[in-house]
Structure formats: C-alpha cells, structure tokens
Amino acid sequence: MTRTKIILIAVVGLLIIIQLIPLNQTNPPIIQDASAPSDIKLILKNSCYDCHSNETEWPWYSRIAPGSFLITRDVVEGRKHLNFSEFADMDAFDSTDIADDILEVLEEGEMPILPYLLLHPNASLSDSQIESLVDWANTLYSH
Ligand code: HEC
C-alpha cells in the first residue's frame, strides 16, 4: 500500500470514528419565553434563538462531526450567556445585566457570530433591526 493510501484510509477512519462521539444537541423545556413585542420577537427568533434559546434548530449538517462540535459548543456557550427561554426568574439585577450585554453586542456588531452568518445570511441584522433591538433592550432596564 502506498503512503498516500494509508493516510487516506486513516483520515476516513478517523472521520467515521468521530461521528460516534455523543453530543449534547438537546432542546431543554422552555421555562419562560422572553416577552417582547411581536416585531422584536421575530428578529430575535430569526437571528438569535438558534444559540440563545431552547428552541434551537439543528440542521442536518449540525449533526456531522467535526463541524457539529463547533456548532454544539456555540449553542451551549450561547445559552449560558443568554437564554431567552429561561427568562422566568430574572430579578432587577439580571435584567440590567442582560440589557447591558445586549446593547454591547449590538453596538459592537458582534452578534450573530460570523460562522453562523455564513450559513444563515438571512440572520444578519439590518440597521433598522439593530435600532429596534436597541430600543427594546433599553426597556429591559425598567423591569
Ligand atoms: C451561532 C450562535 C449564536 C447566535 C446566532 C447568536 N449568538 Fe450571541 N453568543 C453566542 C456565543 C457562543 C456567545 C458567548 C461567547 C461570546 O461572547 O462570543 C454569545 C454571547 C452573547 C451575549 C453575551 C455577551 C457577553 O458579553 O456576555 C449576548 C448579549 C448575545 N450573545 C446576544 C445575541 C443576540 C442579541 C443575538 C441575535 C441578534 C445573538 N447573540 C446571536 C452565540 C450566538
């Protein structure tokens, strides 16, 4: 067997083996969905919910390693920072914190993250959508 063939077989074997690694691609129950006006909700669902809610859509390619590792990590990390499905026991401190964080990522244009936008170009926020989200985030301070 040539060297190239051995390497090829090893790579294919590895790709098959990593498919067997279990992933935490679950959608836990919705504890309390964030309340927001319907136009805001639409933007959040379209651009943020895949990583910041328990209503993640897991497309076929999200199941295939090694890309699945990156996608799963983004969802797990995203939910940890902000989960619109678990807005139930937000006290005044939390909501101030969340408003700060949301305003910051909007200002910096950090969200949605780039790899996601490459796969979901429609999730990109327009200037007017950013403006609406900023106005909404500012209302969270009074909660
Ligand atoms: C593809 C997954 C993904 C999408 C879609 C996404 N985010 Fe995130 N978000 C993350 C990850 C991962 C983190 C944590 C790591 C980081 O800050 O980069 C995060 C962090 C955050 C944080 C916390 C930042 C901080 O400083 O703690 C906020 C707020 C946030 N995202 C808001 C949003 C909003 C608003 C949208 C929609 C416009 C959105 N995200 C879309 C993955 C995502």
PDB file of C-alpha atoms in Angstrom, residues 3-116:
ATOM      1  CA  ARG A   3       1.796   6.033   1.898  1.00  0.00           C
ATOM      2  CA  THR A   4      -0.951   8.208   0.443  1.00  0.00           C
ATOM      3  CA  LYS A   5      -3.418   5.346   0.603  1.00  0.00           C
ATOM      4  CA  ILE A   6      -2.601   4.625   4.236  1.00  0.00           C
ATOM      5  CA  ILE A   7      -3.059   8.281   5.151  1.00  0.00           C
ATOM      6  CA  LEU A   8      -6.328   8.410   3.247  1.00  0.00           C
ATOM      7  CA  ILE A   9      -7.682   5.329   4.997  1.00  0.00           C
ATOM      8  CA  ALA A  10      -6.593   6.717   8.366  1.00  0.00           C
ATOM      9  CA  VAL A  11      -8.337  10.041   7.714  1.00  0.00           C
ATOM     10  CA  VAL A  12     -11.550   8.383   6.560  1.00  0.00           C
ATOM     11  CA  GLY A  13     -11.421   6.038   9.558  1.00  0.00           C
ATOM     12  CA  LEU A  14     -10.970   8.959  11.908  1.00  0.00           C
ATOM     13  CA  LEU A  15     -13.857  10.846  10.298  1.00  0.00           C
ATOM     14  CA  ILE A  16     -16.077   7.811  10.833  1.00  0.00           C
ATOM     15  CA  ILE A  17     -14.975   7.313  14.421  1.00  0.00           C
ATOM     16  CA  ILE A  18     -15.591  10.930  15.445  1.00  0.00           C
ATOM     17  CA  GLN A  19     -19.200  10.615  14.258  1.00  0.00           C
ATOM     18  CA  LEU A  20     -19.729   8.285  17.226  1.00  0.00           C
ATOM     19  CA  ILE A  21     -18.801  10.881  19.850  1.00  0.00           C
ATOM     20  CA  PRO A  22     -22.047  11.811  21.612  1.00  0.00           C
ATOM     21  CA  LEU A  23     -23.151  15.461  21.504  1.00  0.00           C
ATOM     22  CA  ASN A  24     -25.417  17.441  23.760  1.00  0.00           C
ATOM     23  CA  GLN A  25     -27.749  18.577  20.981  1.00  0.00           C
ATOM     24  CA  THR A  26     -30.907  18.810  23.025  1.00  0.00           C
ATOM     25  CA  ASN A  27     -33.638  21.394  23.382  1.00  0.00           C
ATOM     26  CA  PRO A  28     -34.476  21.543  27.094  1.00  0.00           C
ATOM     27  CA  PRO A  29     -38.005  22.619  28.066  1.00  0.00           C
ATOM     28  CA  ILE A  30     -38.919  26.287  27.733  1.00  0.00           C
ATOM     29  CA  ILE A  31     -39.165  27.631  31.277  1.00  0.00           C
ATOM     30  CA  GLN A  32     -40.445  31.051  30.343  1.00  0.00           C
ATOM     31  CA  ASP A  33     -40.062  32.573  26.936  1.00  0.00           C
ATOM     32  CA  ALA A  34     -38.880  36.198  26.946  1.00  0.00           C
ATOM     33  CA  SER A  35     -41.795  38.523  26.411  1.00  0.00           C
ATOM     34  CA  ALA A  36     -41.228  41.026  23.652  1.00  0.00           C
ATOM     35  CA  PRO A  37     -43.391  42.828  21.074  1.00  0.00           C
ATOM     36  CA  SER A  38     -44.035  40.614  18.064  1.00  0.00           C
ATOM     37  CA  ASP A  39     -41.743  42.518  15.687  1.00  0.00           C
ATOM     38  CA  ILE A  40     -38.872  42.174  18.178  1.00  0.00           C
ATOM     39  CA  LYS A  41     -39.669  38.536  18.772  1.00  0.00           C
ATOM     40  CA  LEU A  42     -39.471  37.913  15.054  1.00  0.00           C
ATOM     41  CA  ILE A  43     -35.970  39.424  14.869  1.00  0.00           C
ATOM     42  CA  LEU A  44     -34.786  37.508  17.936  1.00  0.00           C
ATOM     43  CA  LYS A  45     -36.164  34.235  16.588  1.00  0.00           C
ATOM     44  CA  ASN A  46     -34.625  34.794  13.201  1.00  0.00           C
ATOM     45  CA  SER A  47     -31.193  35.943  14.362  1.00  0.00           C
ATOM     46  CA  CYS A  48     -30.609  34.819  17.948  1.00  0.00           C
ATOM     47  CA  TYR A  49     -32.784  31.895  19.020  1.00  0.00           C
ATOM     48  CA  ASP A  50     -30.660  29.155  17.476  1.00  0.00           C
ATOM     49  CA  CYS A  51     -27.988  29.847  20.123  1.00  0.00           C
ATOM     50  CA  HIS A  52     -29.847  31.780  22.812  1.00  0.00           C
ATOM     51  CA  SER A  53     -32.978  29.745  23.443  1.00  0.00           C
ATOM     52  CA  ASN A  54     -34.109  26.171  23.990  1.00  0.00           C
ATOM     53  CA  GLU A  55     -35.720  26.240  20.526  1.00  0.00           C
ATOM     54  CA  THR A  56     -32.550  25.584  18.553  1.00  0.00           C
ATOM     55  CA  GLU A  57     -32.972  24.275  15.055  1.00  0.00           C
ATOM     56  CA  TRP A  58     -30.403  21.562  14.456  1.00  0.00           C
ATOM     57  CA  PRO A  59     -29.959  21.263  10.674  1.00  0.00           C
ATOM     58  CA  TRP A  60     -28.519  18.050   9.165  1.00  0.00           C
ATOM     59  CA  TYR A  61     -25.004  19.482   8.925  1.00  0.00           C
ATOM     60  CA  SER A  62     -25.046  20.302  12.641  1.00  0.00           C
ATOM     61  CA  ARG A  63     -25.034  16.527  13.249  1.00  0.00           C
ATOM     62  CA  ILE A  64     -21.884  15.821  11.272  1.00  0.00           C
ATOM     63  CA  ALA A  65     -18.506  15.894  13.038  1.00  0.00           C
ATOM     64  CA  PRO A  66     -16.252  17.813  13.245  1.00  0.00           C
ATOM     65  CA  GLY A  67     -18.494  20.805  12.386  1.00  0.00           C
ATOM     66  CA  SER A  68     -21.035  19.515  14.910  1.00  0.00           C
ATOM     67  CA  PHE A  69     -18.515  20.074  17.733  1.00  0.00           C
ATOM     68  CA  LEU A  70     -18.233  23.763  16.889  1.00  0.00           C
ATOM     69  CA  ILE A  71     -21.974  24.274  16.439  1.00  0.00           C
ATOM     70  CA  THR A  72     -22.807  22.460  19.686  1.00  0.00           C
ATOM     71  CA  ARG A  73     -20.201  24.481  21.553  1.00  0.00           C
ATOM     72  CA  ASP A  74     -21.684  27.754  20.252  1.00  0.00           C
ATOM     73  CA  VAL A  75     -25.177  26.753  21.378  1.00  0.00           C
ATOM     74  CA  VAL A  76     -24.039  25.568  24.823  1.00  0.00           C
ATOM     75  CA  GLU A  77     -21.954  28.720  25.341  1.00  0.00           C
ATOM     76  CA  GLY A  78     -24.619  30.976  23.863  1.00  0.00           C
ATOM     77  CA  ARG A  79     -27.322  29.598  26.182  1.00  0.00           C
ATOM     78  CA  LYS A  80     -25.007  30.008  29.160  1.00  0.00           C
ATOM     79  CA  HIS A  81     -24.620  33.729  28.447  1.00  0.00           C
ATOM     80  CA  LEU A  82     -28.194  34.472  27.475  1.00  0.00           C
ATOM     81  CA  ASN A  83     -31.214  32.203  27.206  1.00  0.00           C
ATOM     82  CA  PHE A  84     -34.474  33.729  26.010  1.00  0.00           C
ATOM     83  CA  SER A  85     -36.301  30.533  27.041  1.00  0.00           C
ATOM     84  CA  GLU A  86     -35.313  30.958  30.668  1.00  0.00           C
ATOM     85  CA  PHE A  87     -36.392  34.484  31.413  1.00  0.00           C
ATOM     86  CA  ALA A  88     -38.576  33.346  34.313  1.00  0.00           C
ATOM     87  CA  ASP A  89     -36.651  34.324  37.382  1.00  0.00           C
ATOM     88  CA  MET A  90     -34.905  37.407  36.151  1.00  0.00           C
ATOM     89  CA  ASP A  91     -34.533  39.821  39.028  1.00  0.00           C
ATOM     90  CA  ALA A  92     -33.774  43.506  38.585  1.00  0.00           C
ATOM     91  CA  PHE A  93     -30.046  42.864  38.672  1.00  0.00           C
ATOM     92  CA  ASP A  94     -30.200  40.183  35.978  1.00  0.00           C
ATOM     93  CA  SER A  95     -32.289  42.242  33.616  1.00  0.00           C
ATOM     94  CA  THR A  96     -29.949  45.215  33.943  1.00  0.00           C
ATOM     95  CA  ASP A  97     -27.052  42.924  33.231  1.00  0.00           C
ATOM     96  CA  ILE A  98     -28.763  41.368  30.213  1.00  0.00           C
ATOM     97  CA  ALA A  99     -29.722  44.764  28.825  1.00  0.00           C
ATOM     98  CA  ASP A 100     -26.098  45.907  29.186  1.00  0.00           C
ATOM     99  CA  ASP A 101     -24.812  42.800  27.415  1.00  0.00           C
ATOM    100  CA  ILE A 102     -27.331  43.002  24.575  1.00  0.00           C
ATOM    101  CA  LEU A 103     -26.636  46.693  23.991  1.00  0.00           C
ATOM    102  CA  GLU A 104     -22.940  45.984  23.968  1.00  0.00           C
ATOM    103  CA  VAL A 105     -23.046  43.196  21.375  1.00  0.00           C
ATOM    104  CA  LEU A 106     -25.365  45.274  19.180  1.00  0.00           C
ATOM    105  CA  GLU A 107     -23.090  48.280  19.388  1.00  0.00           C
ATOM    106  CA  GLU A 108     -20.058  46.204  18.510  1.00  0.00           C
ATOM    107  CA  GLY A 109     -21.887  44.269  15.801  1.00  0.00           C
ATOM    108  CA  GLU A 110     -20.734  41.049  17.485  1.00  0.00           C
ATOM    109  CA  MET A 111     -23.919  39.036  17.055  1.00  0.00           C
ATOM    110  CA  PRO A 112     -24.839  36.823  15.342  1.00  0.00           C
ATOM    111  CA  ILE A 113     -21.322  35.439  15.136  1.00  0.00           C
ATOM    112  CA  LEU A 114     -19.687  35.244  11.714  1.00  0.00           C
ATOM    113  CA  PRO A 115     -19.661  31.460  11.109  1.00  0.00           C
ATOM    114  CA  TYR A 116     -23.408  31.425  11.738  1.00  0.00           C
TER     115      TYR A 116
END
